[in-house]
């Protein structure tokens, strides 16, 4: 008998029929003798609907974050109660549980709270009584008892956190894709479902915009060694297992290709090359909560240098004046902003031990006539900044060139 945490995303509980489908699936797992904790998201579209309502009544003001959390957390309350009702109606004893009932404590950072502690006893009692625990995802309570939420996609993190707290055998995440693919199948029809991937690769892919799991849930799974199985509730097909690296994964040089279109490039040209420039600039960006991705500084000439960094497009207008201030009082140099690049990346554990992977990537892009504007690397990733218009071509060239279109 196993202890399984199952999480169903908004699409899986998006209608009466789909809730019935989930209830059938849970009932089958229960009949097989497993103990089940089921985490649900709000019905699809519900969180957005609630957020829009909040904005509408706030008129021109930004809604108060505490009240926004009280508002959006209702989406998961509804879904958990509906699933518990559907289970009971099928003769499966079930109990819906909200964050305060399982004492899921977070910090007080409304709309992006972090989980601090979970009391596993209430859940264990429900399981010991032979019931399925149906937990509202996404929500928590702070020290004062205020309702908090974990950020968009946060039900994934609820599920992984519960799996860690309970020492579950596996955390199954049922989502609207049936697994993790070698690249976006809409761009590249030959994309293959990956049977297994490491936490490290998944984190890189997630941060590159492959939004299958909330990044924080992957970080938490890695920290606690929770095995995550990403799959669909619409078929019984196996999905992708996200787990710690092993020899079979290390042998794979490139596991996936990702495209991130949410990139803007800021270049400070011909600025005075003096100590403190980068420190002052990036401190100011950090103070303004601008997350910087790539940073490239050129060799300087005549004590002037070029410095380029990338940010997400929504942060450009915050970053531009900060970059202009870095030119100093004499306004030496200029700031150039490009909001049309894209970042294409290859990710794979095997890069750590194989030479020539980056060179092969550059050759493949060159053969497709794609110019590289900037490059950055980590141990298991190479990213190139290119023109957005060539982004999909680049993905196809790399996917094909690294032989990812064939089942592994
Ligand atoms: N309902 C929340 C959202 O839409 C949380 C989740 O689905 O994981 O972001
Ligand atoms: Mg999700």
Coordinates of C-alpha atoms and ligand atoms in Angstrom, one line a residue:
X1 CA 0.0 0.0 0.0
X2 CA 1.4 3.3 -1.0
X3 CA 0.8 6.9 0.1
X4 CA 0.2 9.0 -2.9
X5 CA -0.4 12.7 -3.3
X6 CA -2.4 13.6 -6.4
X7 CA -2.8 17.1 -7.6
X8 CA -5.4 18.1 -10.2
X9 CA -5.0 21.4 -12.0
X10 CA -7.8 23.7 -13.1
X11 CA -8.5 22.0 -16.4
X12 CA -8.9 18.6 -14.7
X13 CA -11.6 20.0 -12.4
X14 CA -13.0 22.6 -14.9
X15 CA -16.5 21.2 -15.2
X16 CA -19.0 18.8 -13.6
X17 CA -18.0 16.1 -16.0
X18 CA -14.3 16.6 -15.4
X19 CA -14.8 16.5 -11.6
X20 CA -16.6 13.3 -12.1
X21 CA -13.7 12.0 -14.2
X22 CA -11.3 12.9 -11.4
X23 CA -13.5 11.3 -8.8
X24 CA -13.5 8.1 -10.8
X25 CA -9.8 8.1 -11.0
X26 CA -9.4 8.7 -7.3
X27 CA -11.9 6.0 -6.6
X28 CA -9.9 3.5 -8.7
X29 CA -6.6 4.4 -6.9
X30 CA -8.4 4.0 -3.6
X31 CA -9.9 0.7 -4.6
X32 CA -6.3 -0.5 -5.3
X33 CA -5.6 0.1 -1.6
X34 CA -3.5 3.3 -1.7
X35 CA -3.8 6.1 0.8
X36 CA -4.6 9.3 -1.0
X37 CA -4.2 13.0 -0.4
X38 CA -5.7 14.9 -3.3
X39 CA -4.8 18.6 -3.9
X40 CA -7.0 20.7 -6.2
X41 CA -6.6 24.0 -8.0
X42 CA -9.6 26.3 -8.7
X43 CA -11.7 25.3 -11.7
X44 CA -10.1 26.6 -14.9
X45 CA -10.5 30.4 -15.4
X46 CA -11.8 30.9 -11.9
X47 CA -8.6 32.5 -10.4
X48 CA -8.5 35.0 -13.3
X49 CA -12.2 35.7 -12.9
X50 CA -11.8 36.5 -9.2
X51 CA -8.7 38.6 -9.8
X52 CA -10.7 40.6 -12.4
X53 CA -13.5 41.1 -10.0
X54 CA -11.1 42.4 -7.4
X55 CA -9.6 44.8 -9.8
X56 CA -13.0 46.0 -10.9
X57 CA -14.3 46.9 -7.5
X58 CA -11.0 48.6 -6.6
X59 CA -11.6 51.0 -9.4
X60 CA -8.3 52.8 -10.1
X61 CA -6.6 51.5 -6.9
X62 CA -4.6 48.3 -6.6
X63 CA -6.7 45.9 -4.5
X64 CA -5.3 45.3 -1.1
X65 CA -3.2 42.1 -1.2
X66 CA -4.7 40.6 2.0
X67 CA -8.2 40.9 0.5
X68 CA -7.0 39.6 -2.8
X69 CA -5.8 36.5 -1.1
X70 CA -9.1 36.1 0.8
X71 CA -10.8 36.4 -2.5
X72 CA -8.8 34.1 -4.8
X73 CA -8.4 31.4 -2.1
X74 CA -12.2 30.7 -2.5
X75 CA -11.6 29.1 -5.9
X76 CA -9.7 26.2 -4.4
X77 CA -12.3 26.0 -1.5
X78 CA -15.0 25.5 -4.1
X79 CA -13.1 22.9 -6.0
X80 CA -12.1 20.9 -2.9
X81 CA -15.7 20.8 -1.6
X82 CA -17.0 19.7 -5.0
X83 CA -14.5 16.9 -5.4
X84 CA -15.2 15.7 -1.8
X85 CA -19.0 15.7 -2.7
X86 CA -18.3 13.8 -5.9
X87 CA -16.3 11.2 -4.1
X88 CA -18.8 10.7 -1.3
X89 CA -21.5 10.3 -4.0
X90 CA -19.4 7.4 -5.4
X91 CA -19.2 5.7 -2.0
X92 CA -15.6 6.9 -1.4
X93 CA -15.3 8.5 2.1
X94 CA -13.7 11.9 1.6
X95 CA -13.1 15.1 3.5
X96 CA -12.3 18.5 2.1
X97 CA -9.7 20.5 4.0
X98 CA -8.6 24.1 3.9
X99 CA -5.2 25.5 4.8
X100 CA -6.1 26.4 8.3
X101 CA -7.5 22.9 8.9
X102 CA -4.2 21.3 8.0
X103 CA -2.3 24.1 9.7
X104 CA -0.4 25.0 6.5
X105 CA 1.5 28.0 7.8
X106 CA 3.2 30.5 5.5
X107 CA 5.0 33.9 5.9
X108 CA 2.8 37.0 5.5
X109 CA 3.9 37.9 2.0
X110 CA 0.4 38.1 0.5
X111 CA 0.0 36.8 -3.1
X112 CA 3.4 35.2 -3.0
X113 CA 3.7 33.5 0.4
X114 CA 6.2 30.8 1.2
X115 CA 5.3 27.7 3.2
X116 CA 6.9 27.6 6.6
X117 CA 5.4 24.5 8.3
X118 CA 2.7 21.9 7.8
X119 CA 1.2 19.9 10.6
X120 CA 0.9 16.4 9.2
X121 CA -1.3 15.1 12.1
X122 CA -4.7 16.3 10.8
X123 CA -4.0 14.6 7.4
X124 CA -2.8 11.4 9.0
X125 CA -5.9 11.3 11.1
X126 CA -8.1 11.6 8.0
X127 CA -6.1 8.9 6.3
X128 CA -6.2 6.6 9.3
X129 CA -10.0 6.9 9.3
X130 CA -10.0 5.5 5.8
X131 CA -10.9 8.8 4.1
X132 CA -9.4 10.5 1.1
X133 CA -8.1 14.0 2.1
X134 CA -9.1 16.6 -0.5
X135 CA -6.9 19.6 0.2
X136 CA -7.5 23.1 -1.3
X137 CA -4.2 24.0 -3.0
X138 CA -2.6 27.4 -3.4
X139 CA -3.7 28.7 0.0
X140 CA -2.0 29.0 3.5
X141 CA -2.5 30.9 6.7
X142 CA 0.1 33.3 8.3
X143 CA 1.0 33.5 12.0
X144 CA -2.0 35.8 12.5
X145 CA -4.4 33.5 10.8
X146 CA -4.8 35.6 7.7
X147 CA -5.4 33.7 4.5
X148 CA -2.4 33.8 2.1
X149 CA -1.7 32.4 -1.3
X150 CA 1.4 30.9 -2.8
X151 CA 1.6 32.7 -6.2
X152 CA 0.2 31.7 -9.5
X153 CA 0.4 27.9 -10.1
X154 CA 0.9 27.5 -6.3
X155 CA -1.1 24.4 -6.0
X156 CA 1.8 22.4 -7.4
X157 CA 3.8 23.6 -4.4
X158 CA 1.1 22.7 -2.0
X159 CA 1.1 19.2 -3.4
X160 CA 4.9 18.8 -3.2
X161 CA 5.0 20.2 0.3
X162 CA 2.3 17.8 1.5
X163 CA 4.2 14.9 -0.2
X164 CA 7.4 16.0 1.6
X165 CA 5.6 16.4 5.0
X166 CA 3.9 13.0 4.7
X167 CA 6.9 11.2 3.2
X168 CA 4.6 10.1 0.3
X169 CA 5.8 7.6 -2.2
X170 CA 5.1 9.8 -5.2
X171 CA 3.5 13.2 -6.0
X172 CA 1.4 12.9 -9.1
X173 CA 0.7 16.2 -10.8
X174 CA -2.2 16.0 -13.3
X175 CA -2.1 18.9 -15.7
X176 CA -3.3 19.8 -19.1
X177 CA -0.2 18.5 -20.8
X178 CA 0.6 14.8 -20.5
X179 CA 4.3 15.2 -19.5
X180 CA 7.4 17.2 -20.2
X181 CA 8.5 17.3 -23.8
X182 CA 11.9 17.7 -25.5
X183 CA 10.5 21.1 -26.7
X184 CA 7.2 22.8 -27.3
X185 CA 5.2 20.4 -29.6
X186 CA 3.4 23.4 -31.1
X187 CA 6.7 24.6 -32.5
X188 CA 8.2 21.2 -33.3
X189 CA 5.7 18.4 -34.0
X190 CA 8.4 15.8 -33.6
X191 CA 8.9 16.7 -29.9
X192 CA 9.0 13.6 -27.7
X193 CA 7.6 13.1 -24.3
X194 CA 10.5 12.6 -21.9
X195 CA 10.0 9.6 -19.6
X196 CA 12.3 10.9 -16.9
X197 CA 14.1 14.2 -16.1
X198 CA 16.3 15.4 -13.3
X199 CA 15.2 18.2 -10.9
X200 CA 18.1 20.3 -12.1
X201 CA 17.1 20.1 -15.8
X202 CA 13.4 20.7 -14.8
X203 CA 14.4 23.9 -12.9
X204 CA 16.4 25.2 -15.9
X205 CA 13.5 24.4 -18.3
X206 CA 11.0 26.0 -15.9
X207 CA 13.0 29.1 -15.6
X208 CA 13.3 29.3 -19.4
X209 CA 9.5 29.5 -19.6
X210 CA 8.5 25.9 -20.0
X211 CA 5.6 26.3 -17.6
X212 CA 4.6 22.8 -16.7
X213 CA 5.3 23.1 -12.9
X214 CA 5.6 26.1 -10.6
X215 CA 9.4 26.6 -10.2
X216 CA 9.1 26.7 -6.4
X217 CA 7.5 23.2 -6.4
X218 CA 10.5 21.8 -8.3
X219 CA 12.9 23.5 -5.8
X220 CA 10.9 22.0 -3.0
X221 CA 10.8 18.6 -4.6
X222 CA 14.6 18.7 -5.1
X223 CA 15.2 19.8 -1.5
X224 CA 13.1 17.0 0.0
X225 CA 13.7 14.3 -2.6
X226 CA 10.0 14.1 -3.6
X227 CA 9.5 12.1 -6.8
X228 CA 7.1 14.0 -9.0
X229 CA 5.1 12.4 -11.8
X230 CA 3.7 14.9 -14.3
X231 CA 0.8 13.4 -16.2
X232 CA -2.7 13.9 -17.6
X233 CA -6.1 13.1 -16.0
X234 CA -7.6 12.4 -19.4
X235 CA -5.8 9.1 -20.2
X236 CA -3.9 6.5 -18.3
X237 CA -0.6 7.2 -20.2
X238 CA 2.5 7.5 -18.1
X239 CA 3.8 11.0 -18.0
X240 CA 7.3 12.3 -17.0
X241 CA 9.0 11.5 -13.7
X242 CA 11.0 14.3 -12.2
X243 CA 13.6 12.8 -9.9
X244 CA 17.2 13.0 -8.8
X245 CA 19.8 12.5 -11.4
X246 CA 21.2 9.1 -12.1
X247 CA 23.5 7.5 -14.7
X248 CA 20.9 7.1 -17.3
X249 CA 20.1 10.8 -17.2
X250 CA 23.7 11.9 -17.1
X251 CA 24.3 10.1 -20.4
X252 CA 21.8 12.4 -22.1
X253 CA 23.7 15.4 -23.4
X254 CA 20.7 17.5 -24.4
X255 CA 17.4 16.8 -22.7
X256 CA 15.4 19.7 -24.1
X257 CA 15.3 22.9 -26.1
X258 CA 13.4 25.9 -24.7
X259 CA 12.4 29.2 -26.2
X260 CA 11.8 32.3 -24.0
X261 CA 10.1 35.2 -25.8
X262 CA 9.8 37.4 -22.7
X263 CA 13.2 39.0 -23.1
X264 CA 14.3 42.6 -23.5
X265 CA 17.9 43.6 -23.9
X266 CA 19.4 46.8 -22.5
X267 CA 22.8 47.9 -23.6
X268 CA 24.8 50.7 -22.1
X269 CA 27.3 51.8 -24.7
X270 CA 30.5 53.6 -24.3
X271 CA 30.1 54.2 -20.6
X272 CA 33.2 55.1 -18.5
X273 CA 34.9 52.0 -17.3
X274 CA 35.5 52.6 -13.7
X275 CA 35.2 50.6 -10.5
X276 CA 31.6 50.6 -9.0
X277 CA 29.7 51.0 -12.3
X278 CA 28.3 47.5 -12.3
X279 CA 27.7 47.4 -8.6
X280 CA 25.8 50.7 -8.6
X281 CA 23.7 49.7 -11.7
X282 CA 22.7 46.2 -10.5
X283 CA 22.1 47.3 -7.0
X284 CA 19.6 49.9 -8.3
X285 CA 17.9 47.3 -10.5
X286 CA 17.7 44.9 -7.5
X287 CA 16.2 47.6 -5.3
X288 CA 13.6 48.2 -8.0
X289 CA 12.8 44.4 -8.0
X290 CA 14.0 44.0 -11.5
X291 CA 15.2 40.4 -12.1
X292 CA 18.2 40.4 -14.4
X293 CA 19.0 37.4 -16.5
X294 CA 22.0 37.6 -18.8
X295 CA 24.9 40.0 -18.1
X296 CA 27.6 40.7 -20.6
X297 CA 30.4 43.2 -20.3
X298 CA 32.8 43.8 -23.1
X299 CA 36.6 44.3 -22.9
X300 CA 37.0 48.1 -22.6
X301 CA 38.8 50.4 -25.0
X302 CA 40.0 53.9 -24.2
X303 CA 38.5 53.4 -20.7
X304 CA 35.0 53.0 -22.1
X305 CA 33.0 49.8 -22.2
X306 CA 29.7 48.3 -23.3
X307 CA 27.5 46.5 -20.8
X308 CA 24.5 44.5 -21.8
X309 CA 21.9 42.8 -19.6
X310 CA 18.5 41.2 -20.2
X311 CA 15.3 41.6 -18.2
X312 CA 11.7 40.5 -18.9
X313 CA 9.7 42.8 -21.2
X314 CA 7.5 44.0 -18.4
X315 CA 10.5 45.4 -16.6
X316 CA 12.0 47.4 -19.4
X317 CA 10.5 50.8 -18.5
X318 CA 11.8 50.4 -14.9
X319 CA 15.2 49.3 -16.1
X320 CA 15.7 52.0 -18.8
X321 CA 15.9 55.1 -16.5
X322 CA 18.1 53.1 -14.1
X323 CA 20.5 52.4 -16.9
X324 CA 20.4 56.0 -18.0
X325 CA 21.4 57.1 -14.5
X326 CA 24.4 54.8 -14.8
X327 CA 25.8 57.0 -17.5
X328 CA 26.7 59.4 -14.8
X329 CA 26.5 63.2 -14.6
X330 CA 28.4 63.7 -17.8
X331 CA 26.0 61.5 -19.7
X332 CA 28.9 59.8 -21.3
X333 CA 27.7 57.0 -23.6
X334 CA 24.1 55.9 -24.5
X335 CA 21.4 53.4 -23.5
X336 CA 19.9 51.2 -26.3
X337 CA 16.9 49.0 -25.6
X338 CA 15.8 46.1 -27.8
X339 CA 12.5 44.5 -26.9
X340 CA 12.5 42.0 -29.8
X341 CA 15.0 39.4 -28.9
X342 CA 14.3 35.8 -27.8
X343 CA 16.4 33.4 -25.9
X344 CA 16.8 29.9 -27.1
X345 CA 18.5 27.4 -24.8
X346 CA 19.6 23.8 -24.6
X347 CA 19.5 22.0 -21.3
X348 CA 21.1 18.6 -20.3
X349 CA 23.0 17.0 -17.5
X350 CA 25.4 15.4 -20.0
X351 CA 26.9 18.7 -20.9
X352 CA 28.9 18.5 -17.8
X353 CA 30.9 15.7 -19.2
X354 CA 30.8 16.2 -23.0
X355 CA 32.9 18.7 -24.8
X356 CA 31.8 20.6 -27.9
X357 CA 28.1 20.9 -27.1
X358 CA 28.1 24.7 -27.2
X359 CA 30.1 24.7 -30.4
X360 CA 27.6 22.3 -32.0
X361 CA 24.8 24.6 -31.0
X362 CA 26.5 27.6 -32.5
X363 CA 27.1 25.7 -35.7
X364 CA 23.5 24.6 -36.0
X365 CA 22.3 28.2 -35.6
X366 CA 24.8 29.4 -38.1
X367 CA 23.7 26.8 -40.6
X368 CA 20.2 28.1 -40.2
X369 CA 21.4 31.6 -40.8
X370 CA 20.6 32.7 -37.3
X371 CA 22.8 35.4 -35.8
X372 CA 23.7 35.1 -32.1
X373 CA 23.6 38.4 -30.2
X374 CA 24.7 37.2 -26.8
X375 CA 25.5 33.9 -25.1
X376 CA 25.3 32.7 -21.5
X377 CA 26.0 29.3 -20.0
X378 CA 25.6 27.3 -16.8
X379 CA 26.9 23.9 -16.1
X380 CA 23.9 22.2 -17.7
X381 CA 22.6 24.9 -20.1
X382 CA 23.7 27.1 -23.0
X383 CA 21.5 30.1 -24.0
X384 CA 21.7 32.3 -27.0
X385 CA 20.0 35.6 -27.6
X386 CA 18.7 35.8 -31.1
X387 CA 16.1 37.7 -33.1
X388 CA 12.6 36.8 -31.9
X389 CA 11.4 36.4 -35.5
X390 CA 13.9 33.5 -35.9
X391 CA 13.0 31.9 -32.5
X392 CA 10.9 29.0 -33.7
X393 CA 13.4 28.3 -36.6
X394 CA 16.1 28.1 -34.0
X395 CA 14.2 25.7 -31.8
X396 CA 13.5 23.4 -34.8
X397 CA 17.2 23.5 -36.0
X398 CA 18.5 22.6 -32.5
X399 CA 15.8 20.0 -31.8
X400 CA 16.6 18.3 -35.1
X401 CA 20.4 18.8 -34.9
X402 CA 20.7 17.3 -31.4
X403 CA 18.5 14.3 -32.5
X404 CA 15.7 15.0 -30.1
X405 CA 12.9 14.0 -32.5
X406 CA 13.6 10.3 -32.0
X407 CA 12.2 8.4 -29.0
X408 CA 14.9 7.7 -26.4
Ligands
LIG1 N1 -5.6 28.6 -9.0 C1 -4.3 29.2 -8.8 C2 -3.8 29.8 -10.2 O1 -4.6 29.8 -11.1 C3 -3.3 28.2 -8.3 C4 -3.1 27.0 -9.2 O2 -3.8 26.7 -10.2 O3 -2.1 26.3 -9.0 O4 -2.7 30.2 -10.3
LIG2 MG1 -0.6 24.8 -13.1

